[in-house]
Amino acid sequence: MNAAQPPEHRQGSEPGRHNLDPHLDRYAARTAGMTASEIRALFAVASRPEVVSLAGGMPNLAALPLDSLSGQMAELIAEDGLVALQYGSAHGVPTLREQICDVMAMEGITGHPDDVVVTVGSQMGLDMVTRLFCDPGDVVIAEGPSYVGALGSFAAYQAKVVHVAMDDDGLVPETLRAALAHAKSQGKRVKFLYTIPNFHNPAGVTLAVERRAEILEICRENDVLVVEDNPYGLLGFDGQTYPALRSMDPDNVVYLGSFSKTFASGLRVGWVLAPHAVREKLVLAAESATLCPPTLNQLVVSRYLATHDWKGQVKTFRENYRERRDAMLSALEQHLPAGCTWTRPDGGFYVWVTVPEGVDTKAMLARAVTARVAYASGTGFYADGFGSRQMRLSYCYPTPERIREGVRRLAGVLESEMDLMRTFGSGTTRAVSGPQFPGPDTA
Amino acid sequence: MNAAQPPEHRQGSEPGRHNLDPHLDRYAARTAGMTASEIRALFAVASRPEVVSLAGGMPNLAALPLDSLSGQMAELIAEDGLVALQYGSAHGVPTLREQICDVMAMEGITGHPDDVVVTVGSQMGLDMVTRLFCDPGDVVIAEGPSYVGALGSFAAYQAKVVHVAMDDDGLVPETLRAALAHAKSQGKRVKFLYTIPNFHNPAGVTLAVERRAEILEICRENDVLVVEDNPYGLLGFDGQTYPALRSMDPDNVVYLGSFSKTFASGLRVGWVLAPHAVREKLVLAAESATLCPPTLNQLVVSRYLATHDWKGQVKTFRENYRERRDAMLSALEQHLPAGCTWTRPDGGFYVWVTVPEGVDTKAMLARAVTARVAYASGTGFYADGFGSRQMRLSYCYPTPERIREGVRRLAGVLESEMDLMRTFGSGTTRAVSGPQFPGPDTA
């Protein structure tokens, strides 16, 4: 469930234009939290072919068997077109919901197809879960940094995000405990913990298995629901999987899954597995949001799962991503100036880099794009302005050669930035007293 | 943009079960407004083949050229699969947005592709517009009756719906004026008028052209936005079209369009055409809701528009629906007991029937299903409990023979109901002092 945040060409969106908006007084209060991500302004430039983009989260689809998919799509329409092109239920196609249960079983989850709700990507699942649970001012606890699309949904429902720190073993249980105690002492209502346990976006770390029960226990003790977002779980580079939080506490975990990383993101097929009573409400919420997910797309996924060696395909994806991860890590080792640190992911799409104090990744981004490399600056992954010493580098999409070239360019930009700092002091870039990696901002 | 509300088989959803929901105290306030429609409880029965369903809004797709669509789908994946299966922008595919402008031009709209946002069906457009404009307690004015899916979205954002009356020429301007004055006198904030000017769902009437400028003027005077929902505009049975409200007041109308009725509902491709500043916010809202609409579906529609005689196909749809409309109107004339009245649509999918006083269409529905005919009772189309003397009959999906048989069965059920009333008084069915057709409930 990850943000590709793909190129947008908005010729008309000059800053300041909103002053001319005749509808300005009409908007709902929640629109105040709707802001464009920093990278968006640079997309028109960053998406030029000469720029190496380490910014997006687009999966590498080149390995997909397009020929056989093409034939299958033709068959689907010829044989079952009147169903594929017709409305379906907001709940989702029953056969697909059964298959989804088989997919989840690979991570230890026992779920009933009735409790699966198919969504338009798991972004929609996230939006629906927030719709169900969050009144304005309610608190959502999330790792710091966290998935930018989740922060967008939380903002749309005016929930307040409190970040909790991670280390190389993922979410640190003590910081969760502290954040919950703090919220309680302030009379805040914490609705759920939003967590990405496996191959975290953007942090690239995985929640240690021995921490999982503890985190679930903390949430139970504090009467806080867990929302587990797991788009990358099958993309462990050694084929390893981890027990899903949902498998360890079915009644207190809402699980979000996606075919965007294991099959094809452009189909927008994700799902929610929820405790029974929550599932009933989810279907009603989904109905008011999109009436039903596209039937065609659900049948495409269902046929693909039934007729292709989809697990073999996931293995191919994994191998591609491992190769790219290796290319990125060795390039970082080789090129990045002293003082930079980064995570070493065992799966997924992302490396999280911390740069030396005084360098502001947000301010540096425009200069990086000029040097023909793009990344996602860290501030976008925090609801509270932290992250200016961090950046997310994606290795999922470019070739290993392009990744190496991109990191080389990025290292050059960082070197110049640090040279400037040494010459003129850190005032040339905004000094920020934010958290060290990965950010202990539990307040 | 219409509710098919298709069959759901929810074995586990007994009423009362919610008392056992351990998450009950966690839900957001807005979930109080999320309730299942009446027909849903009967779907398992109503969707049996022996039942003639006049309840749903599923388009009749049998006329679609499946063979050529099948070939086209295969080509699309073979030639352009890496784009079709990849993330796109939340704004939508540029070529499709251009084509959408050509479609809208058929109803007099001059729009710029930049100001079009592609949505997952126009239900999502409606949801996004409500998200942008409605704080809890804000008022939305809508025709009474109105589209059930719109009422669901308004409820999800805790907007209060005030209905205004229609007659055979659609929304009555005086009732709109009165409703606005009343809201003002009560200090309520009216955010927009939601209207379906053409071949109204569920009322089956069309807003007279001479009323359109007046309604736009009333809204302007009162500083109220207009949300124009037009899924059926090209389905006028004589090929007639009407000037879109958007074409007459581009700066104060947000327009919702859909390919669900003119091509295929299962693709879930709709759009919003919005004033420029609103469009920018819509894209951000859409990004937090689904990240992006499915690329595959957008490219399928785009190819179809570019390579098929899609206008010829719309003509075929129109002719099919006209034949069915004729079958329904003549069967109503022939079979329905005295005291029933109904609208005579010139396009679209629906006839709105008013039954004699004392008959409660909601209470009667279970008996109708037992008699193997289903309809949508009127109360679902009002936010305020009115409509119990009304029902919506859809002629879009069944064959003319089935429609005639369905109306014959329905007439039998109505006769029995009225017999009971004559024998035992109207107390046997709930007497309701609701509005006459189409409902002057402007309060």
mmCIF file with all atom_site columns, N, CA, C and O in Angstrom, chain B residues 260-299:
data_model
loop_
_atom_site.group_PDB
_atom_site.id
_atom_site.type_symbol
_atom_site.label_atom_id
_atom_site.label_alt_id
_atom_site.label_comp_id
_atom_site.label_asym_id
_atom_site.label_entity_id
_atom_site.label_seq_id
_atom_site.pdbx_PDB_ins_code
_atom_site.Cartn_x
_atom_site.Cartn_y
_atom_site.Cartn_z
_atom_site.occupancy
_atom_site.B_iso_or_equiv
_atom_site.pdbx_formal_charge
_atom_site.auth_seq_id
_atom_site.auth_comp_id
_atom_site.auth_asym_id
_atom_site.auth_atom_id
_atom_site.pdbx_PDB_model_num
ATOM 1   N N  . SER B 1 260 ? -20.732 4.652  -16.471 1.00 0.00 ? 260 SER B N  1
ATOM 2   C CA . SER B 1 260 ? -21.437 3.447  -16.022 1.00 0.00 ? 260 SER B CA 1
ATOM 3   C C  . SER B 1 260 ? -22.689 3.162  -16.833 1.00 0.00 ? 260 SER B C  1
ATOM 4   O O  . SER B 1 260 ? -23.064 2.002  -16.999 1.00 0.00 ? 260 SER B O  1
ATOM 5   N N  . LYS B 1 261 ? -23.356 4.207  -17.331 1.00 0.00 ? 261 LYS B N  1
ATOM 6   C CA . LYS B 1 261 ? -24.597 3.992  -18.065 1.00 0.00 ? 261 LYS B CA 1
ATOM 7   C C  . LYS B 1 261 ? -24.388 4.054  -19.570 1.00 0.00 ? 261 LYS B C  1
ATOM 8   O O  . LYS B 1 261 ? -25.205 3.554  -20.320 1.00 0.00 ? 261 LYS B O  1
ATOM 9   N N  . THR B 1 262 ? -23.309 4.689  -20.012 1.00 0.00 ? 262 THR B N  1
ATOM 10  C CA . THR B 1 262 ? -23.091 4.810  -21.452 1.00 0.00 ? 262 THR B CA 1
ATOM 11  C C  . THR B 1 262 ? -22.103 3.770  -21.975 1.00 0.00 ? 262 THR B C  1
ATOM 12  O O  . THR B 1 262 ? -21.995 3.556  -23.171 1.00 0.00 ? 262 THR B O  1
ATOM 13  N N  . PHE B 1 263 ? -21.354 3.116  -21.052 1.00 0.00 ? 263 PHE B N  1
ATOM 14  C CA . PHE B 1 263 ? -20.439 2.069  -21.472 1.00 0.00 ? 263 PHE B CA 1
ATOM 15  C C  . PHE B 1 263 ? -20.540 0.900  -20.495 1.00 0.00 ? 263 PHE B C  1
ATOM 16  O O  . PHE B 1 263 ? -21.329 -0.024 -20.731 1.00 0.00 ? 263 PHE B O  1
ATOM 17  N N  . ALA B 1 264 ? -19.803 0.917  -19.389 1.00 0.00 ? 264 ALA B N  1
ATOM 18  C CA . ALA B 1 264 ? -19.813 -0.267 -18.527 1.00 0.00 ? 264 ALA B CA 1
ATOM 19  C C  . ALA B 1 264 ? -19.590 0.123  -17.069 1.00 0.00 ? 264 ALA B C  1
ATOM 20  O O  . ALA B 1 264 ? -18.560 0.700  -16.709 1.00 0.00 ? 264 ALA B O  1
ATOM 21  N N  . SER B 1 265 ? -20.557 -0.229 -16.251 1.00 0.00 ? 265 SER B N  1
ATOM 22  C CA . SER B 1 265 ? -20.539 0.136  -14.837 1.00 0.00 ? 265 SER B CA 1
ATOM 23  C C  . SER B 1 265 ? -19.442 -0.566 -14.043 1.00 0.00 ? 265 SER B C  1
ATOM 24  O O  . SER B 1 265 ? -18.926 -0.022 -13.069 1.00 0.00 ? 265 SER B O  1
ATOM 25  N N  . GLY B 1 266 ? -19.086 -1.797 -14.465 1.00 0.00 ? 266 GLY B N  1
ATOM 26  C CA . GLY B 1 266 ? -18.105 -2.581 -13.709 1.00 0.00 ? 266 GLY B CA 1
ATOM 27  C C  . GLY B 1 266 ? -16.681 -2.061 -13.824 1.00 0.00 ? 266 GLY B C  1
ATOM 28  O O  . GLY B 1 266 ? -15.781 -2.519 -13.114 1.00 0.00 ? 266 GLY B O  1
ATOM 29  N N  . LEU B 1 267 ? -16.479 -1.078 -14.717 1.00 0.00 ? 267 LEU B N  1
ATOM 30  C CA . LEU B 1 267 ? -15.152 -0.475 -14.816 1.00 0.00 ? 267 LEU B CA 1
ATOM 31  C C  . LEU B 1 267 ? -14.958 0.604  -13.752 1.00 0.00 ? 267 LEU B C  1
ATOM 32  O O  . LEU B 1 267 ? -13.831 0.939  -13.408 1.00 0.00 ? 267 LEU B O  1
ATOM 33  N N  . ARG B 1 268 ? -16.075 1.126  -13.244 1.00 0.00 ? 268 ARG B N  1
ATOM 34  C CA . ARG B 1 268 ? -16.019 2.196  -12.241 1.00 0.00 ? 268 ARG B CA 1
ATOM 35  C C  . ARG B 1 268 ? -15.162 3.372  -12.728 1.00 0.00 ? 268 ARG B C  1
ATOM 36  O O  . ARG B 1 268 ? -14.154 3.719  -12.114 1.00 0.00 ? 268 ARG B O  1
ATOM 37  N N  . VAL B 1 269 ? -15.562 3.942  -13.835 1.00 0.00 ? 269 VAL B N  1
ATOM 38  C CA . VAL B 1 269 ? -14.880 5.149  -14.301 1.00 0.00 ? 269 VAL B CA 1
ATOM 39  C C  . VAL B 1 269 ? -15.901 6.283  -14.382 1.00 0.00 ? 269 VAL B C  1
ATOM 40  O O  . VAL B 1 269 ? -16.845 6.230  -15.166 1.00 0.00 ? 269 VAL B O  1
ATOM 41  N N  . GLY B 1 270 ? -15.716 7.258  -13.551 1.00 0.00 ? 270 GLY B N  1
ATOM 42  C CA . GLY B 1 270 ? -16.527 8.458  -13.559 1.00 0.00 ? 270 GLY B CA 1
ATOM 43  C C  . GLY B 1 270 ? -15.610 9.664  -13.528 1.00 0.00 ? 270 GLY B C  1
ATOM 44  O O  . GLY B 1 270 ? -14.388 9.513  -13.617 1.00 0.00 ? 270 GLY B O  1
ATOM 45  N N  . TRP B 1 271 ? -16.199 10.849 -13.428 1.00 0.00 ? 271 TRP B N  1
ATOM 46  C CA . TRP B 1 271 ? -15.339 12.032 -13.361 1.00 0.00 ? 271 TRP B CA 1
ATOM 47  C C  . TRP B 1 271 ? -16.057 13.194 -12.699 1.00 0.00 ? 271 TRP B C  1
ATOM 48  O O  . TRP B 1 271 ? -17.284 13.199 -12.562 1.00 0.00 ? 271 TRP B O  1
ATOM 49  N N  . VAL B 1 272 ? -15.252 14.155 -12.301 1.00 0.00 ? 272 VAL B N  1
ATOM 50  C CA . VAL B 1 272 ? -15.758 15.428 -11.802 1.00 0.00 ? 272 VAL B CA 1
ATOM 51  C C  . VAL B 1 272 ? -15.158 16.523 -12.666 1.00 0.00 ? 272 VAL B C  1
ATOM 52  O O  . VAL B 1 272 ? -13.957 16.495 -12.951 1.00 0.00 ? 272 VAL B O  1
ATOM 53  N N  . LEU B 1 273 ? -15.998 17.442 -13.106 1.00 0.00 ? 273 LEU B N  1
ATOM 54  C CA . LEU B 1 273 ? -15.493 18.671 -13.732 1.00 0.00 ? 273 LEU B CA 1
ATOM 55  C C  . LEU B 1 273 ? -15.774 19.788 -12.743 1.00 0.00 ? 273 LEU B C  1
ATOM 56  O O  . LEU B 1 273 ? -16.932 20.011 -12.367 1.00 0.00 ? 273 LEU B O  1
ATOM 57  N N  . ALA B 1 274 ? -14.717 20.438 -12.296 1.00 0.00 ? 274 ALA B N  1
ATOM 58  C CA . ALA B 1 274 ? -14.879 21.407 -11.209 1.00 0.00 ? 274 ALA B CA 1
ATOM 59  C C  . ALA B 1 274 ? -14.202 22.718 -11.565 1.00 0.00 ? 274 ALA B C  1
ATOM 60  O O  . ALA B 1 274 ? -13.251 22.737 -12.345 1.00 0.00 ? 274 ALA B O  1
ATOM 61  N N  . PRO B 1 275 ? -14.700 23.807 -10.983 1.00 0.00 ? 275 PRO B N  1
ATOM 62  C CA . PRO B 1 275 ? -13.963 25.065 -11.123 1.00 0.00 ? 275 PRO B CA 1
ATOM 63  C C  . PRO B 1 275 ? -12.506 24.827 -10.713 1.00 0.00 ? 275 PRO B C  1
ATOM 64  O O  . PRO B 1 275 ? -12.224 23.974 -9.857  1.00 0.00 ? 275 PRO B O  1
ATOM 65  N N  . HIS B 1 276 ? -11.599 25.567 -11.301 1.00 0.00 ? 276 HIS B N  1
ATOM 66  C CA . HIS B 1 276 ? -10.178 25.263 -11.196 1.00 0.00 ? 276 HIS B CA 1
ATOM 67  C C  . HIS B 1 276 ? -9.664  25.075 -9.764  1.00 0.00 ? 276 HIS B C  1
ATOM 68  O O  . HIS B 1 276 ? -8.999  24.080 -9.449  1.00 0.00 ? 276 HIS B O  1
ATOM 69  N N  . ALA B 1 277 ? -9.999  26.005 -8.893  1.00 0.00 ? 277 ALA B N  1
ATOM 70  C CA . ALA B 1 277 ? -9.469  25.929 -7.517  1.00 0.00 ? 277 ALA B CA 1
ATOM 71  C C  . ALA B 1 277 ? -10.018 24.710 -6.796  1.00 0.00 ? 277 ALA B C  1
ATOM 72  O O  . ALA B 1 277 ? -9.305  24.044 -6.035  1.00 0.00 ? 277 ALA B O  1
ATOM 73  N N  . VAL B 1 278 ? -11.266 24.396 -7.056  1.00 0.00 ? 278 VAL B N  1
ATOM 74  C CA . VAL B 1 278 ? -11.878 23.231 -6.437  1.00 0.00 ? 278 VAL B CA 1
ATOM 75  C C  . VAL B 1 278 ? -11.202 21.957 -6.965  1.00 0.00 ? 278 VAL B C  1
ATOM 76  O O  . VAL B 1 278 ? -10.937 21.014 -6.218  1.00 0.00 ? 278 VAL B O  1
ATOM 77  N N  . ARG B 1 279 ? -10.910 21.955 -8.232  1.00 0.00 ? 279 ARG B N  1
ATOM 78  C CA . ARG B 1 279 ? -10.262 20.791 -8.841  1.00 0.00 ? 279 ARG B CA 1
ATOM 79  C C  . ARG B 1 279 ? -8.935  20.463 -8.165  1.00 0.00 ? 279 ARG B C  1
ATOM 80  O O  . ARG B 1 279 ? -8.614  19.300 -7.920  1.00 0.00 ? 279 ARG B O  1
ATOM 81  N N  . GLU B 1 280 ? -8.174  21.475 -7.839  1.00 0.00 ? 280 GLU B N  1
ATOM 82  C CA . GLU B 1 280 ? -6.888  21.223 -7.173  1.00 0.00 ? 280 GLU B CA 1
ATOM 83  C C  . GLU B 1 280 ? -7.094  20.504 -5.855  1.00 0.00 ? 280 GLU B C  1
ATOM 84  O O  . GLU B 1 280 ? -6.370  19.566 -5.515  1.00 0.00 ? 280 GLU B O  1
ATOM 85  N N  . LYS B 1 281 ? -8.083  20.924 -5.102  1.00 0.00 ? 281 LYS B N  1
ATOM 86  C CA . LYS B 1 281 ? -8.366  20.276 -3.822  1.00 0.00 ? 281 LYS B CA 1
ATOM 87  C C  . LYS B 1 281 ? -8.928  18.873 -4.030  1.00 0.00 ? 281 LYS B C  1
ATOM 88  O O  . LYS B 1 281 ? -8.650  17.968 -3.251  1.00 0.00 ? 281 LYS B O  1
ATOM 89  N N  . LEU B 1 282 ? -9.720  18.715 -5.074  1.00 0.00 ? 282 LEU B N  1
ATOM 90  C CA . LEU B 1 282 ? -10.280 17.396 -5.367  1.00 0.00 ? 282 LEU B CA 1
ATOM 91  C C  . LEU B 1 282 ? -9.184  16.357 -5.603  1.00 0.00 ? 282 LEU B C  1
ATOM 92  O O  . LEU B 1 282 ? -9.285  15.213 -5.159  1.00 0.00 ? 282 LEU B O  1
ATOM 93  N N  . VAL B 1 283 ? -8.153  16.750 -6.326  1.00 0.00 ? 283 VAL B N  1
ATOM 94  C CA . VAL B 1 283 ? -7.064  15.820 -6.604  1.00 0.00 ? 283 VAL B CA 1
ATOM 95  C C  . VAL B 1 283 ? -6.392  15.383 -5.306  1.00 0.00 ? 283 VAL B C  1
ATOM 96  O O  . VAL B 1 283 ? -6.107  14.198 -5.105  1.00 0.00 ? 283 VAL B O  1
ATOM 97  N N  . LEU B 1 284 ? -6.195  16.328 -4.409  1.00 0.00 ? 284 LEU B N  1
ATOM 98  C CA . LEU B 1 284 ? -5.590  15.966 -3.118  1.00 0.00 ? 284 LEU B CA 1
ATOM 99  C C  . LEU B 1 284 ? -6.507  15.039 -2.322  1.00 0.00 ? 284 LEU B C  1
ATOM 100 O O  . LEU B 1 284 ? -6.053  14.061 -1.717  1.00 0.00 ? 284 LEU B O  1
ATOM 101 N N  . ALA B 1 285 ? -7.784  15.351 -2.343  1.00 0.00 ? 285 ALA B N  1
ATOM 102 C CA . ALA B 1 285 ? -8.739  14.502 -1.611  1.00 0.00 ? 285 ALA B CA 1
ATOM 103 C C  . ALA B 1 285 ? -8.751  13.097 -2.217  1.00 0.00 ? 285 ALA B C  1
ATOM 104 O O  . ALA B 1 285 ? -8.736  12.087 -1.501  1.00 0.00 ? 285 ALA B O  1
ATOM 105 N N  . ALA B 1 286 ? -8.748  13.028 -3.541  1.00 0.00 ? 286 ALA B N  1
ATOM 106 C CA . ALA B 1 286 ? -8.793  11.729 -4.216  1.00 0.00 ? 286 ALA B CA 1
ATOM 107 C C  . ALA B 1 286 ? -7.534  10.919 -3.927  1.00 0.00 ? 286 ALA B C  1
ATOM 108 O O  . ALA B 1 286 ? -7.574  9.692  -3.777  1.00 0.00 ? 286 ALA B O  1
ATOM 109 N N  . GLU B 1 287 ? -6.418  11.612 -3.824  1.00 0.00 ? 287 GLU B N  1
ATOM 110 C CA . GLU B 1 287 ? -5.167  10.919 -3.537  1.00 0.00 ? 287 GLU B CA 1
ATOM 111 C C  . GLU B 1 287 ? -5.219  10.259 -2.163  1.00 0.00 ? 287 GLU B C  1
ATOM 112 O O  . GLU B 1 287 ? -4.758  9.118  -1.984  1.00 0.00 ? 287 GLU B O  1
ATOM 113 N N  . SER B 1 288 ? -5.805  10.941 -1.203  1.00 0.00 ? 288 SER B N  1
ATOM 114 C CA . SER B 1 288 ? -5.883  10.326 0.119   1.00 0.00 ? 288 SER B CA 1
ATOM 115 C C  . SER B 1 288 ? -6.935  9.226  0.161   1.00 0.00 ? 288 SER B C  1
ATOM 116 O O  . SER B 1 288 ? -6.915  8.369  1.041   1.00 0.00 ? 288 SER B O  1
ATOM 117 N N  . ALA B 1 289 ? -7.853  9.227  -0.792  1.00 0.00 ? 289 ALA B N  1
ATOM 118 C CA . ALA B 1 289 ? -8.928  8.229  -0.778  1.00 0.00 ? 289 ALA B CA 1
ATOM 119 C C  . ALA B 1 289 ? -8.531  6.928  -1.476  1.00 0.00 ? 289 ALA B C  1
ATOM 120 O O  . ALA B 1 289 ? -8.819  5.836  -0.980  1.00 0.00 ? 289 ALA B O  1
ATOM 121 N N  . THR B 1 290 ? -7.907  7.027  -2.656  1.00 0.00 ? 290 THR B N  1
ATOM 122 C CA . THR B 1 290 ? -7.561  5.792  -3.395  1.00 0.00 ? 290 THR B CA 1
ATOM 123 C C  . THR B 1 290 ? -6.182  5.847  -4.050  1.00 0.00 ? 290 THR B C  1
ATOM 124 O O  . THR B 1 290 ? -5.850  4.950  -4.825  1.00 0.00 ? 290 THR B O  1
ATOM 125 N N  . LEU B 1 291 ? -5.404  6.891  -3.784  1.00 0.00 ? 291 LEU B N  1
ATOM 126 C CA . LEU B 1 291 ? -4.114  7.105  -4.405  1.00 0.00 ? 291 LEU B CA 1
ATOM 127 C C  . LEU B 1 291 ? -4.278  7.493  -5.871  1.00 0.00 ? 291 LEU B C  1
ATOM 128 O O  . LEU B 1 291 ? -3.869  8.565  -6.274  1.00 0.00 ? 291 LEU B O  1
ATOM 129 N N  . CYS B 1 292 ? -4.912  6.628  -6.660  1.00 0.00 ? 292 CYS B N  1
ATOM 130 C CA . CYS B 1 292 ? -5.214  6.955  -8.055  1.00 0.00 ? 292 CYS B CA 1
ATOM 131 C C  . CYS B 1 292 ? -6.313  6.015  -8.520  1.00 0.00 ? 292 CYS B C  1
ATOM 132 O O  . CYS B 1 292 ? -6.447  4.922  -7.988  1.00 0.00 ? 292 CYS B O  1
ATOM 133 N N  . PRO B 1 293 ? -7.103  6.436  -9.530  1.00 0.00 ? 293 PRO B N  1
ATOM 134 C CA . PRO B 1 293 ? -8.070  5.490  -10.088 1.00 0.00 ? 293 PRO B CA 1
ATOM 135 C C  . PRO B 1 293 ? -7.311  4.439  -10.900 1.00 0.00 ? 293 PRO B C  1
ATOM 136 O O  . PRO B 1 293 ? -6.197  4.696  -11.353 1.00 0.00 ? 293 PRO B O  1
ATOM 137 N N  . PRO B 1 294 ? -7.900  3.237  -11.068 1.00 0.00 ? 294 PRO B N  1
ATOM 138 C CA . PRO B 1 294 ? -7.176  2.177  -11.773 1.00 0.00 ? 294 PRO B CA 1
ATOM 139 C C  . PRO B 1 294 ? -6.781  2.600  -13.191 1.00 0.00 ? 294 PRO B C  1
ATOM 140 O O  . PRO B 1 294 ? -7.623  3.029  -13.966 1.00 0.00 ? 294 PRO B O  1
ATOM 141 N N  . THR B 1 295 ? -5.509  2.485  -13.503 1.00 0.00 ? 295 THR B N  1
ATOM 142 C CA . THR B 1 295 ? -5.024  2.887  -14.823 1.00 0.00 ? 295 THR B CA 1
ATOM 143 C C  . THR B 1 295 ? -5.632  2.007  -15.909 1.00 0.00 ? 295 THR B C  1
ATOM 144 O O  . THR B 1 295 ? -6.070  2.500  -16.957 1.00 0.00 ? 295 THR B O  1
ATOM 145 N N  . LEU B 1 296 ? -5.661  0.710  -15.673 1.00 0.00 ? 296 LEU B N  1
ATOM 146 C CA . LEU B 1 296 ? -6.219  -0.225 -16.658 1.00 0.00 ? 296 LEU B CA 1
ATOM 147 C C  . LEU B 1 296 ? -7.590  0.251  -17.130 1.00 0.00 ? 296 LEU B C  1
ATOM 148 O O  . LEU B 1 296 ? -7.842  0.365  -18.338 1.00 0.00 ? 296 LEU B O  1
ATOM 149 N N  . ASN B 1 297 ? -8.469  0.533  -16.196 1.00 0.00 ? 297 ASN B N  1
ATOM 150 C CA . ASN B 1 297 ? -9.843  0.894  -16.521 1.00 0.00 ? 297 ASN B CA 1
ATOM 151 C C  . ASN B 1 297 ? -9.916  2.191  -17.324 1.00 0.00 ? 297 ASN B C  1
ATOM 152 O O  . ASN B 1 297 ? -10.727 2.332  -18.230 1.00 0.00 ? 297 ASN B O  1
ATOM 153 N N  . GLN B 1 298 ? -9.049  3.121  -16.990 1.00 0.00 ? 298 GLN B N  1
ATOM 154 C CA . GLN B 1 298 ? -9.043  4.392  -17.725 1.00 0.00 ? 298 GLN B CA 1
ATOM 155 C C  . GLN B 1 298 ? -8.603  4.163  -19.165 1.00 0.00 ? 298 GLN B C  1
ATOM 156 O O  . GLN B 1 298 ? -9.153  4.740  -20.097 1.00 0.00 ? 298 GLN B O  1
ATOM 157 N N  . LEU B 1 299 ? -7.601  3.290  -19.345 1.00 0.00 ? 299 LEU B N  1
ATOM 158 C CA . LEU B 1 299 ? -7.123  3.037  -20.702 1.00 0.00 ? 299 LEU B CA 1
ATOM 159 C C  . LEU B 1 299 ? -8.147  2.230  -21.502 1.00 0.00 ? 299 LEU B C  1
ATOM 160 O O  . LEU B 1 299 ? -8.281  2.417  -22.716 1.00 0.00 ? 299 LEU B O  1
#
